[in-house]
Each structure stands twice: as structure tokens, then as C-alpha cells.
PDB file of C-alpha atoms in Angstrom:
ATOM      1  CA  MET G  35     102.895  90.594  52.260  1.00 41.00           C
ATOM      2  CA  PHE G  36      99.414  90.556  53.697  1.00 36.00           C
ATOM      3  CA  ARG G  37      98.157  91.452  57.111  1.00 35.00           C
ATOM      4  CA  LYS G  38      94.724  90.873  58.479  1.00 34.00           C
ATOM      5  CA  TYR G  39      92.573  92.813  60.904  1.00 31.00           C
ATOM      6  CA  SER G  40      89.969  90.848  62.769  1.00 29.00           C
ATOM      7  CA  ILE G  41      86.431  92.038  63.282  1.00 28.00           C
ATOM      8  CA  ILE G  42      84.961  90.554  66.435  1.00 27.00           C
ATOM      9  CA  PHE G  43      83.027  87.615  65.088  1.00 29.00           C
ATOM     10  CA  LEU G  44      83.135  83.841  65.405  1.00 31.00           C
ATOM     11  CA  MET G  45      81.933  81.620  62.658  1.00 33.00           C
ATOM     12  CA  MET G  46      81.892  77.914  63.408  1.00 34.00           C
ATOM     13  CA  ILE G  47      82.899  75.336  60.871  1.00 35.00           C
ATOM     14  CA  PHE G  48      81.689  71.914  61.867  1.00 35.00           C
ATOM     15  CA  ILE G  49      82.297  68.352  60.851  1.00 38.00           C
ATOM     16  CA  PHE G  50      79.327  66.014  60.876  1.00 37.00           C
ATOM     17  CA  THR G  51      79.139  62.249  60.959  1.00 38.00           C
ATOM     18  CA  VAL G  52      76.347  59.899  60.053  1.00 37.00           C
ATOM     19  CA  SER G  53      78.344  56.802  60.968  1.00 39.00           C
ATOM     20  CA  SER G  54      79.697  55.605  64.288  1.00 41.00           C
ATOM     21  CA  ILE G  55      83.056  53.892  64.606  1.00 44.00           C
ATOM     22  CA  VAL G  56      83.634  51.559  67.501  1.00 45.00           C
ATOM     23  CA  ALA G  57      87.188  51.813  68.818  1.00 47.00           C
ATOM     24  CA  GLY G  58      89.112  48.607  68.359  1.00 50.00           C
ATOM     25  CA  SER G  59      86.586  47.129  65.920  1.00 58.00           C
ATOM     26  CA  GLU G  60      88.011  45.056  63.058  1.00 75.00           C
ATOM     27  CA  GLU G  61      84.976  45.592  60.871  1.00 88.00           C
ATOM     28  CA  LYS G  62      85.980  47.023  57.505  1.00 94.00           C
ATOM     29  CA  ILE G  63      84.632  50.552  57.262  1.00 95.00           C
ATOM     30  CA  VAL G  64      84.616  52.883  54.277  1.00 97.00           C
ATOM     31  CA  LEU G  65      83.796  56.549  54.877  1.00 96.00           C
ATOM     32  CA  ARG G  66      83.476  59.408  52.426  1.00 97.00           C
ATOM     33  CA  VAL G  67      84.682  62.724  53.832  1.00 96.00           C
ATOM     34  CA  SER G  68      83.908  66.026  52.123  1.00 96.00           C
ATOM     35  CA  TRP G  69      85.251  69.536  52.764  1.00 94.00           C
ATOM     36  CA  TRP G  70      86.070  72.814  51.022  1.00 89.00           C
ATOM     37  CA  GLY G  71      89.226  74.881  51.248  1.00 82.00           C
ATOM     38  CA  SER G  72      92.556  75.918  49.804  1.00 77.00           C
ATOM     39  CA  GLU G  73      95.322  73.628  48.574  1.00 80.00           C
ATOM     40  CA  SER G  74      97.097  73.887  51.926  1.00 80.00           C
ATOM     41  CA  ARG G  75      93.947  72.760  53.756  1.00 84.00           C
ATOM     42  CA  HIS G  76      93.509  69.908  51.291  1.00 90.00           C
ATOM     43  CA  ARG G  77      97.101  68.741  51.790  1.00 92.00           C
ATOM     44  CA  ASN G  78      96.924  68.935  55.569  1.00 91.00           C
ATOM     45  CA  THR G  79      93.567  67.160  55.735  1.00 94.00           C
ATOM     46  CA  ILE G  80      94.771  64.359  53.483  1.00 97.00           C
ATOM     47  CA  GLU G  81      97.863  63.933  55.664  1.00 97.00           C
ATOM     48  CA  ALA G  82      95.616  63.705  58.736  1.00 96.00           C
ATOM     49  CA  ILE G  83      93.472  61.102  56.962  1.00 96.00           C
ATOM     50  CA  LYS G  84      96.558  59.031  56.146  1.00 97.00           C
ATOM     51  CA  LEU G  85      97.649  59.134  59.778  1.00 97.00           C
ATOM     52  CA  TYR G  86      94.177  58.101  60.950  1.00 96.00           C
ATOM     53  CA  GLU G  87      94.150  55.186  58.508  1.00 96.00           C
ATOM     54  CA  GLU G  88      97.561  54.052  59.781  1.00 96.00           C
ATOM     55  CA  LEU G  89      96.228  54.009  63.334  1.00 96.00           C
ATOM     56  CA  ASN G  90      92.915  52.422  62.299  1.00 95.00           C
ATOM     57  CA  GLN G  91      93.776  50.015  59.508  1.00 94.00           C
ATOM     58  CA  ASN G  92      90.228  48.694  59.235  1.00 96.00           C
ATOM     59  CA  VAL G  93      89.039  52.139  58.130  1.00 96.00           C
ATOM     60  CA  LYS G  94      89.280  53.436  54.563  1.00 97.00           C
ATOM     61  CA  ILE G  95      88.518  57.137  54.066  1.00 97.00           C
ATOM     62  CA  ILE G  96      87.670  58.487  50.629  1.00 98.00           C
ATOM     63  CA  PRO G  97      88.411  62.239  50.449  1.00 97.00           C
ATOM     64  CA  GLU G  98      86.157  64.545  48.433  1.00 97.00           C
ATOM     65  CA  TYR G  99      87.328  68.147  48.405  1.00 94.00           C
ATOM     66  CA  SER G 100      86.861  71.314  46.390  1.00 92.00           C
ATOM     67  CA  GLY G 101      86.831  75.085  46.630  1.00 84.00           C
ATOM     68  CA  PHE G 102      83.961  76.816  48.383  1.00 83.00           C
ATOM     69  CA  GLU G 103      82.256  77.877  45.143  1.00 79.00           C
ATOM     70  CA  GLY G 104      79.407  75.497  44.458  1.00 87.00           C
ATOM     71  CA  TYR G 105      80.107  73.362  47.528  1.00 92.00           C
ATOM     72  CA  ARG G 106      76.735  73.971  49.162  1.00 93.00           C
ATOM     73  CA  ASN G 107      74.730  73.277  46.016  1.00 94.00           C
ATOM     74  CA  LYS G 108      76.620  70.055  45.382  1.00 96.00           C
ATOM     75  CA  LEU G 109      76.207  68.910  48.982  1.00 96.00           C
ATOM     76  CA  PHE G 110      72.449  69.454  48.995  1.00 97.00           C
ATOM     77  CA  ALA G 111      72.114  67.747  45.618  1.00 97.00           C
ATOM     78  CA  GLN G 112      73.934  64.721  47.054  1.00 97.00           C
ATOM     79  CA  ILE G 113      71.693  64.701  50.120  1.00 97.00           C
ATOM     80  CA  MET G 114      68.530  64.842  48.026  1.00 96.00           C
ATOM     81  CA  ALA G 115      69.850  62.038  45.798  1.00 97.00           C
ATOM     82  CA  GLY G 116      70.702  59.873  48.797  1.00 95.00           C
ATOM     83  CA  ASN G 117      74.448  59.722  48.141  1.00 96.00           C
ATOM     84  CA  ALA G 118      75.806  62.375  50.499  1.00 96.00           C
ATOM     85  CA  PRO G 119      79.259  61.917  52.061  1.00 96.00           C
ATOM     86  CA  ASP G 120      79.335  60.320  55.516  1.00 96.00           C
ATOM     87  CA  ILE G 121      81.246  63.238  57.012  1.00 95.00           C
ATOM     88  CA  PHE G 122      81.208  66.785  55.687  1.00 95.00           C
ATOM     89  CA  THR G 123      82.004  70.331  56.701  1.00 93.00           C
ATOM     90  CA  THR G 124      79.267  72.908  56.942  1.00 92.00           C
ATOM     91  CA  VAL G 125      78.353  76.093  58.777  1.00 86.00           C
ATOM     92  CA  MET G 126      75.630  76.660  61.309  1.00 81.00           C
ATOM     93  CA  GLU G 127      73.593  78.870  58.977  1.00 80.00           C
ATOM     94  CA  TRP G 128      72.894  75.750  56.903  1.00 89.00           C
ATOM     95  CA  TYR G 129      71.441  73.820  59.854  1.00 88.00           C
ATOM     96  CA  PRO G 130      67.734  74.468  59.178  1.00 87.00           C
ATOM     97  CA  ASP G 131      68.000  73.439  55.522  1.00 92.00           C
ATOM     98  CA  LEU G 132      70.113  70.392  56.375  1.00 94.00           C
ATOM     99  CA  LEU G 133      67.604  69.247  58.977  1.00 93.00           C
ATOM    100  CA  ALA G 134      64.703  69.832  56.604  1.00 94.00           C
ATOM    101  CA  ALA G 135      66.502  67.677  54.024  1.00 96.00           C
ATOM    102  CA  ASP G 136      67.185  64.957  56.626  1.00 95.00           C
ATOM    103  CA  GLY G 137      70.881  65.560  56.060  1.00 95.00           C
ATOM    104  CA  MET G 138      72.143  65.338  59.655  1.00 95.00           C
ATOM    105  CA  VAL G 139      72.035  62.812  62.478  1.00 94.00           C
ATOM    106  CA  ASP G 140      71.892  63.470  66.216  1.00 95.00           C
ATOM    107  CA  ILE G 141      75.289  62.441  67.638  1.00 94.00           C
ATOM    108  CA  THR G 142      74.657  63.570  71.211  1.00 95.00           C
ATOM    109  CA  GLY G 143      76.715  61.373  73.538  1.00 93.00           C
ATOM    110  CA  MET G 144      78.577  59.660  70.694  1.00 93.00           C
ATOM    111  CA  VAL G 145      81.577  61.998  70.790  1.00 91.00           C
ATOM    112  CA  ASP G 146      83.471  63.079  73.897  1.00 93.00           C
ATOM    113  CA  VAL G 147      83.333  66.880  73.898  1.00 92.00           C
ATOM    114  CA  SER G 148      84.096  67.315  77.591  1.00 92.00           C
ATOM    115  CA  GLY G 149      87.288  69.180  76.711  1.00 92.00           C
ATOM    116  CA  HIS G 150      85.570  71.541  74.290  1.00 91.00           C
ATOM    117  CA  ASN G 151      84.440  75.068  74.990  1.00 92.00           C
ATOM    118  CA  PRO G 152      80.762  74.678  76.008  1.00 93.00           C
ATOM    119  CA  LYS G 153      79.766  77.565  73.739  1.00 90.00           C
ATOM    120  CA  TYR G 154      81.203  75.738  70.729  1.00 90.00           C
ATOM    121  CA  VAL G 155      79.327  72.597  71.703  1.00 92.00           C
ATOM    122  CA  GLU G 156      76.151  74.643  71.983  1.00 90.00           C
ATOM    123  CA  ALA G 157      76.828  76.203  68.584  1.00 87.00           C
ATOM    124  CA  CYS G 158      77.106  72.701  67.098  1.00 90.00           C
ATOM    125  CA  SER G 159      73.665  71.874  68.470  1.00 92.00           C
ATOM    126  CA  TYR G 160      70.103  72.632  67.472  1.00 89.00           C
ATOM    127  CA  ASP G 161      67.069  72.311  69.763  1.00 89.00           C
ATOM    128  CA  GLY G 162      69.266  70.628  72.354  1.00 91.00           C
ATOM    129  CA  LYS G 163      70.673  67.976  70.009  1.00 94.00           C
ATOM    130  CA  MET G 164      74.311  67.907  68.918  1.00 94.00           C
ATOM    131  CA  TYR G 165      74.740  67.380  65.198  1.00 94.00           C
ATOM    132  CA  GLY G 166      78.415  68.150  64.779  1.00 93.00           C
ATOM    133  CA  VAL G 167      81.799  68.680  66.364  1.00 92.00           C
ATOM    134  CA  ASN G 168      83.597  71.995  66.127  1.00 88.00           C
ATOM    135  CA  LEU G 169      86.436  71.762  63.642  1.00 82.00           C
ATOM    136  CA  SER G 170      87.738  75.313  63.831  1.00 80.00           C
ATOM    137  CA  VAL G 171      86.895  78.885  64.731  1.00 81.00           C
ATOM    138  CA  ASN G 172      86.990  81.388  61.901  1.00 80.00           C
ATOM    139  CA  SER G 173      86.818  85.164  61.852  1.00 80.00           C
ATOM    140  CA  MET G 174      85.990  87.776  59.248  1.00 82.00           C
ATOM    141  CA  VAL G 175      89.100  89.839  58.520  1.00 87.00           C
ATOM    142  CA  MET G 176      90.270  92.641  56.282  1.00 90.00           C
ATOM    143  CA  ILE G 177      93.151  91.391  54.139  1.00 92.00           C
ATOM    144  CA  GLN G 178      95.441  94.024  52.615  1.00 93.00           C
ATOM    145  CA  ASN G 179      98.203  93.759  50.031  1.00 93.00           C
ATOM    146  CA  LEU G 180     101.120  95.543  51.693  1.00 93.00           C
ATOM    147  CA  THR G 181     103.318  95.263  48.603  1.00 94.00           C
ATOM    148  CA  LEU G 182     100.793  97.010  46.386  1.00 96.00           C
ATOM    149  CA  LEU G 183     100.125  99.648  49.042  1.00 97.00           C
ATOM    150  CA  LYS G 184     103.850 100.396  49.194  1.00 97.00           C
ATOM    151  CA  GLU G 185     104.027 100.696  45.403  1.00 97.00           C
ATOM    152  CA  LEU G 186     101.196 103.229  45.538  1.00 98.00           C
ATOM    153  CA  GLY G 187     102.769 105.139  48.421  1.00 98.00           C
ATOM    154  CA  ILE G 188      99.853 104.461  50.766  1.00 98.00           C
ATOM    155  CA  GLU G 189     100.040 103.674  54.467  1.00 97.00           C
ATOM    156  CA  PRO G 190      98.230 100.439  55.358  1.00 96.00           C
ATOM    157  CA  LEU G 191      95.281 100.281  57.704  1.00 94.00           C
ATOM    158  CA  PRO G 192      96.289  99.711  61.340  1.00 92.00           C
ATOM    159  CA  VAL G 193      96.330  96.110  62.527  1.00 88.00           C
ATOM    160  CA  ASP G 194      96.539  96.781  66.258  1.00 88.00           C
ATOM    161  CA  GLU G 195      93.745  99.317  66.731  1.00 91.00           C
ATOM    162  CA  PRO G 196      90.224  99.841  65.361  1.00 91.00           C
ATOM    163  CA  TYR G 197      89.376 102.150  62.494  1.00 93.00           C
ATOM    164  CA  SER G 198      86.085 103.694  61.428  1.00 94.00           C
ATOM    165  CA  TRP G 199      84.018 103.154  58.306  1.00 95.00           C
ATOM    166  CA  ASP G 200      84.899 106.720  57.288  1.00 96.00           C
ATOM    167  CA  GLU G 201      88.615 105.923  57.589  1.00 96.00           C
ATOM    168  CA  LEU G 202      88.093 102.775  55.549  1.00 96.00           C
ATOM    169  CA  THR G 203      86.257 104.759  52.874  1.00 97.00           C
ATOM    170  CA  ALA G 204      89.070 107.336  52.734  1.00 98.00           C
ATOM    171  CA  LYS G 205      91.649 104.571  52.323  1.00 98.00           C
ATOM    172  CA  PHE G 206      89.697 102.936  49.488  1.00 98.00           C
ATOM    173  CA  ASN G 207      89.362 106.278  47.705  1.00 98.00           C
ATOM    174  CA  GLU G 208      93.078 106.961  48.145  1.00 98.00           C
ATOM    175  CA  VAL G 209      93.891 103.667  46.429  1.00 98.00           C
ATOM    176  CA  TYR G 210      91.719 104.528  43.437  1.00 98.00           C
ATOM    177  CA  GLU G 211      93.112 108.055  43.125  1.00 98.00           C
ATOM    178  CA  LYS G 212      96.817 107.208  43.520  1.00 98.00           C
ATOM    179  CA  SER G 213      96.574 104.282  41.092  1.00 98.00           C
ATOM    180  CA  GLY G 214      95.102 106.550  38.439  1.00 98.00           C
ATOM    181  CA  GLY G 215      91.878 104.557  38.489  1.00 97.00           C
ATOM    182  CA  LYS G 216      93.649 101.269  37.726  1.00 97.00           C
ATOM    183  CA  VAL G 217      93.184  99.717  41.187  1.00 98.00           C
ATOM    184  CA  TYR G 218      90.114  99.803  43.422  1.00 98.00           C
ATOM    185  CA  GLY G 219      89.928  99.710  47.171  1.00 98.00           C
ATOM    186  CA  ALA G 220      88.039  96.415  47.287  1.00 97.00           C
ATOM    187  CA  ALA G 221      85.517  94.287  45.448  1.00 95.00           C
ATOM    188  CA  ASP G 222      81.892  95.084  46.185  1.00 94.00           C
ATOM    189  CA  PRO G 223      80.811  92.534  48.834  1.00 91.00           C
ATOM    190  CA  THR G 224      77.111  93.245  48.287  1.00 90.00           C
ATOM    191  CA  VAL G 225      77.186  91.443  44.925  1.00 89.00           C
ATOM    192  CA  ASN G 226      79.328  88.492  46.045  1.00 78.00           C
ATOM    193  CA  ARG G 227      77.876  85.255  44.668  1.00 69.00           C
ATOM    194  CA  GLU G 228      78.514  83.410  47.940  1.00 66.00           C
ATOM    195  CA  GLY G 229      76.535  85.872  50.046  1.00 65.00           C
ATOM    196  CA  MET G 230      79.457  87.765  51.572  1.00 69.00           C
ATOM    197  CA  GLY G 231      77.335  90.908  51.574  1.00 73.00           C
ATOM    198  CA  PHE G 232      75.021  89.374  54.158  1.00 78.00           C
ATOM    199  CA  ASP G 233      78.014  88.900  56.456  1.00 81.00           C
ATOM    200  CA  GLU G 234      79.023  92.512  55.906  1.00 87.00           C
ATOM    201  CA  LEU G 235      75.499  93.586  56.838  1.00 91.00           C
ATOM    202  CA  LYS G 236      76.026  92.062  60.294  1.00 90.00           C
ATOM    203  CA  TYR G 237      79.151  94.094  60.988  1.00 89.00           C
ATOM    204  CA  TYR G 238      77.717  97.215  59.427  1.00 93.00           C
ATOM    205  CA  GLY G 239      74.723  96.995  61.735  1.00 94.00           C
ATOM    206  CA  TYR G 240      76.726  96.549  64.927  1.00 94.00           C
ATOM    207  CA  THR G 241      79.507  99.024  64.111  1.00 93.00           C
ATOM    208  CA  LYS G 242      78.094 101.666  61.735  1.00 95.00           C
ATOM    209  CA  LEU G 243      74.445 101.670  62.797  1.00 95.00           C
ATOM    210  CA  ALA G 244      75.243 100.816  66.439  1.00 95.00           C
ATOM    211  CA  VAL G 245      72.323  98.393  66.747  1.00 95.00           C
ATOM    212  CA  GLU G 246      72.098  96.542  70.048  1.00 94.00           C
ATOM    213  CA  LYS G 247      69.506  93.914  69.130  1.00 92.00           C
ATOM    214  CA  PRO G 248      70.400  90.541  67.586  1.00 91.00           C
ATOM    215  CA  PHE G 249      71.141  91.537  64.002  1.00 92.00           C
ATOM    216  CA  PRO G 250      70.112  90.920  61.264  1.00 91.00           C
ATOM    217  CA  PHE G 251      68.167  87.957  62.668  1.00 85.00           C
ATOM    218  CA  ASP G 252      67.605  86.079  65.892  1.00 82.00           C
ATOM    219  CA  ASN G 253      66.742  82.417  66.356  1.00 69.00           C
ATOM    220  CA  GLU G 254      63.238  82.910  65.006  1.00 78.00           C
ATOM    221  CA  LYS G 255      63.012  85.816  62.566  1.00 86.00           C
ATOM    222  CA  PHE G 256      64.761  88.615  60.720  1.00 90.00           C
ATOM    223  CA  THR G 257      65.302  91.679  62.892  1.00 93.00           C
ATOM    224  CA  VAL G 258      66.726  94.013  60.248  1.00 94.00           C
ATOM    225  CA  THR G 259      64.464  96.873  59.149  1.00 96.00           C
ATOM    226  CA  LYS G 260      63.860  98.396  55.733  1.00 96.00           C
ATOM    227  CA  ASP G 261      65.651 101.600  56.765  1.00 97.00           C
ATOM    228  CA  GLU G 262      68.709  99.647  57.963  1.00 96.00           C
ATOM    229  CA  ILE G 263      68.942  97.737  54.693  1.00 95.00           C
ATOM    230  CA  GLN G 264      68.557 100.963  52.725  1.00 96.00           C
ATOM    231  CA  ASP G 265      71.319 102.649  54.745  1.00 97.00           C
ATOM    232  CA  PHE G 266      73.612  99.679  54.097  1.00 95.00           C
ATOM    233  CA  LEU G 267      72.960  99.548  50.349  1.00 94.00           C
ATOM    234  CA  GLU G 268      73.273 103.322  49.923  1.00 96.00           C
ATOM    235  CA  PHE G 269      76.611 103.323  51.741  1.00 96.00           C
ATOM    236  CA  PHE G 270      78.108 100.784  49.340  1.00 96.00           C
ATOM    237  CA  ASP G 271      76.468 102.447  46.355  1.00 95.00           C
ATOM    238  CA  ASN G 272      78.295 105.662  47.257  1.00 96.00           C
ATOM    239  CA  LEU G 273      81.580 103.731  47.438  1.00 97.00           C
ATOM    240  CA  ARG G 274      81.018 102.409  43.931  1.00 96.00           C
ATOM    241  CA  LYS G 275      80.356 105.915  42.594  1.00 96.00           C
ATOM    242  CA  THR G 276      83.755 107.206  43.775  1.00 96.00           C
ATOM    243  CA  GLY G 277      85.783 104.197  42.622  1.00 96.00           C
ATOM    244  CA  ALA G 278      86.371 103.060  46.191  1.00 97.00           C
ATOM    245  CA  LEU G 279      84.784  99.741  45.223  1.00 97.00           C
ATOM    246  CA  ALA G 280      85.165  97.872  41.954  1.00 97.00           C
ATOM    247  CA  PRO G 281      82.189  98.179  39.570  1.00 96.00           C
ATOM    248  CA  VAL G 282      79.440  95.592  39.856  1.00 94.00           C
ATOM    249  CA  GLU G 283      80.364  93.840  36.600  1.00 94.00           C
ATOM    250  CA  LEU G 284      83.949  93.384  37.817  1.00 94.00           C
ATOM    251  CA  SER G 285      82.980  92.475  41.384  1.00 93.00           C
ATOM    252  CA  LEU G 286      80.652  89.773  40.052  1.00 90.00           C
ATOM    253  CA  MET G 287      83.718  88.015  38.625  1.00 89.00           C
ATOM    254  CA  ASN G 288      85.440  87.980  42.005  1.00 87.00           C
ATOM    255  CA  ASP G 289      85.743  84.560  43.619  1.00 79.00           C
ATOM    256  CA  PHE G 290      87.980  82.761  46.094  1.00 71.00           C
ATOM    257  CA  SER G 291      90.329  81.265  43.498  1.00 70.00           C
ATOM    258  CA  ALA G 292      91.780  82.198  40.089  1.00 70.00           C
ATOM    259  CA  ASN G 293      89.394  85.089  39.434  1.00 79.00           C
ATOM    260  CA  ASN G 294      90.029  86.757  42.771  1.00 87.00           C
ATOM    261  CA  LEU G 295      90.565  90.494  42.301  1.00 93.00           C
ATOM    262  CA  LEU G 296      93.026  90.670  45.184  1.00 91.00           C
ATOM    263  CA  ILE G 297      95.205  88.005  43.586  1.00 88.00           C
ATOM    264  CA  GLN G 298      94.992  89.815  40.241  1.00 91.00           C
ATOM    265  CA  ARG G 299      96.096  93.074  41.919  1.00 94.00           C
ATOM    266  CA  LEU G 300      92.925  94.863  40.821  1.00 97.00           C
ATOM    267  CA  VAL G 301      92.023  95.664  44.436  1.00 97.00           C
ATOM    268  CA  VAL G 302      94.158  96.233  47.523  1.00 97.00           C
ATOM    269  CA  TYR G 303      91.745  95.071  50.220  1.00 96.00           C
ATOM    270  CA  GLU G 304      89.341  92.194  50.673  1.00 93.00           C
ATOM    271  CA  TRP G 305      86.804  91.243  53.321  1.00 89.00           C
ATOM    272  CA  ASN G 306      87.120  87.517  53.806  1.00 85.00           C
ATOM    273  CA  TRP G 307      87.542  84.757  56.362  1.00 81.00           C
ATOM    274  CA  ALA G 308      90.834  84.297  58.195  1.00 80.00           C
ATOM    275  CA  GLY G 309      91.047  80.789  56.761  1.00 74.00           C
ATOM    276  CA  THR G 310      91.656  82.236  53.292  1.00 76.00           C
ATOM    277  CA  PHE G 311      94.737  84.212  54.343  1.00 76.00           C
ATOM    278  CA  GLY G 312      97.286  81.476  53.639  1.00 72.00           C
ATOM    279  CA  ARG G 313      95.885  80.889  50.169  1.00 71.00           C
ATOM    280  CA  TYR G 314      96.228  84.538  49.198  1.00 74.00           C
ATOM    281  CA  GLN G 315      99.681  84.715  50.736  1.00 73.00           C
ATOM    282  CA  ASP G 316     100.788  81.782  48.576  1.00 69.00           C
ATOM    283  CA  GLN G 317      99.370  83.171  45.324  1.00 68.00           C
ATOM    284  CA  THR G 318     100.400  86.825  45.458  1.00 66.00           C
ATOM    285  CA  ARG G 319     103.473  88.997  45.536  1.00 58.00           C
TER     286      ARG G 319
END
């Protein structure tokens, strides 16, 4: 039912360890492993854990998993309280805060990454020290409900060629008009509680504003200007005014689970990570 269109972007999801396991050791080891994700990710990860425990019977792994909402706050609370999981997933944007909270350990040389893409290894590192191992590569995509588009008599966005922000705006407006104002183009990403709007700002800068500098920040400072932020916010404000985007009060309810507007068929499109595609496919018609 859904198709996705990738925007050129790589977001690393890493797995960190603060314990070392010596191959062949008979020492009894208990590890807590924490991650976020959909039910399918939970099931697959638990199956992988079971297989690992079968092959390493001296190791007991305690899984701790949840949705993405609230994951970061819980993780940092655990770190500050001194009871963080031994292994956990994170993203590179959290590195500075994790290091400041003494929440990561240098594992340089402890894991064989010779078969990994060097750029991924570099992305798992900070100031020359490796703190994690790349678990997967994710990409921001545009997910669209093909069934709902067909019901509304609307052609979907192309999946094999690029489209402009103006074309995207026209498509969102068409959804609102042909649904009689009952369905919006998408939720407003600028009010997303998990900071999705900041991700959209990156793509907006490179594609709509055609910036060539590192954007909206480099390794040391923010590079975005006041005028660029104003352009971004005004663009999405105009989308709200025409019904292309759901109103702020409705968009604030949007999350990655039961309250998701795409799942509830209140919007046709959603900016999200490719890793969420299977979850939406399972929960929609």
C-alpha cells in the first residue's frame, strides 16, 4: 500500500557496549540491551538474542525495548542514576550529551570493524575514538498511502525521479481539496515532539535554499542564519494556511504509534525514517 521516496541522507544508528566479552570464556555474564523500534524490530532482535545465547551459553541478555517516544529521556535518566543498560542504540547527534554524561566507553580495537565501510566507522567515532558499531543505515523518506490516494482519485508522487517542493505543495493541497477538507497532505513536521522539524530543515536548506555549506551546523557551531530559519518557518506556515498540512493542534498529537495521523488516515503523506515503513505497512489498509 505504501511506497517510499528516499531523500539523499544517511543517519547512523549505533549500538554501544560498556562491557567486553572474551570469546570462549565460561564466566557467567549478564548484559542488559536496550533499543527502540516497531514490533517487527523487537521480534527480530529478540530472535537474534536467543540465537546468540544458544551459541554463548554463559551469556544471559536481558532485553529492554520500547517505542522511540521517550526513549532518549529514559536513557539519560538511567545514565545519570548509574543504572544504564550495558548496550543501547543511539544516534550520533546524541554523542556530545552522552560523553558529557559519561555514558559511553571507548571501544577502539575491541571490535573487528575491518569489514565495515570506513565512513561508518568514522561516523561511530568522536575525536578519533570509536564508541560504537554501526547497526544499520537509515534514510529519511516520504511515505504515501496509495490506497487513500486512489480513493481520492489522486496520482501518487513519483518514486523513481525527484520532485520539487512546489510539486509537493500542490500534491498536499490536492489531497485537502479532493477530500473536502477531511484529509490533510501531511502532519506539520515543525511541531513534531521528537524534533523531526530539525531534520526537515536540513533537507529544506540543501534542496529549497540550495545552500552549499554544512547545514544547519558543522562540527563546531550552527551555520544556519536567521533569514534561512525564517524562510523555512514561513514556508510551512503557508502550507498550514491552505490545509496542505494538518493544524498545529492536530499535528502535536502525531506520534510514531497509535496516534499516528497516517495510520488514522487523517493525512496521506508522512516524512519519516525508512525503518518505520514496515510498521505503517502492517497497521494500515
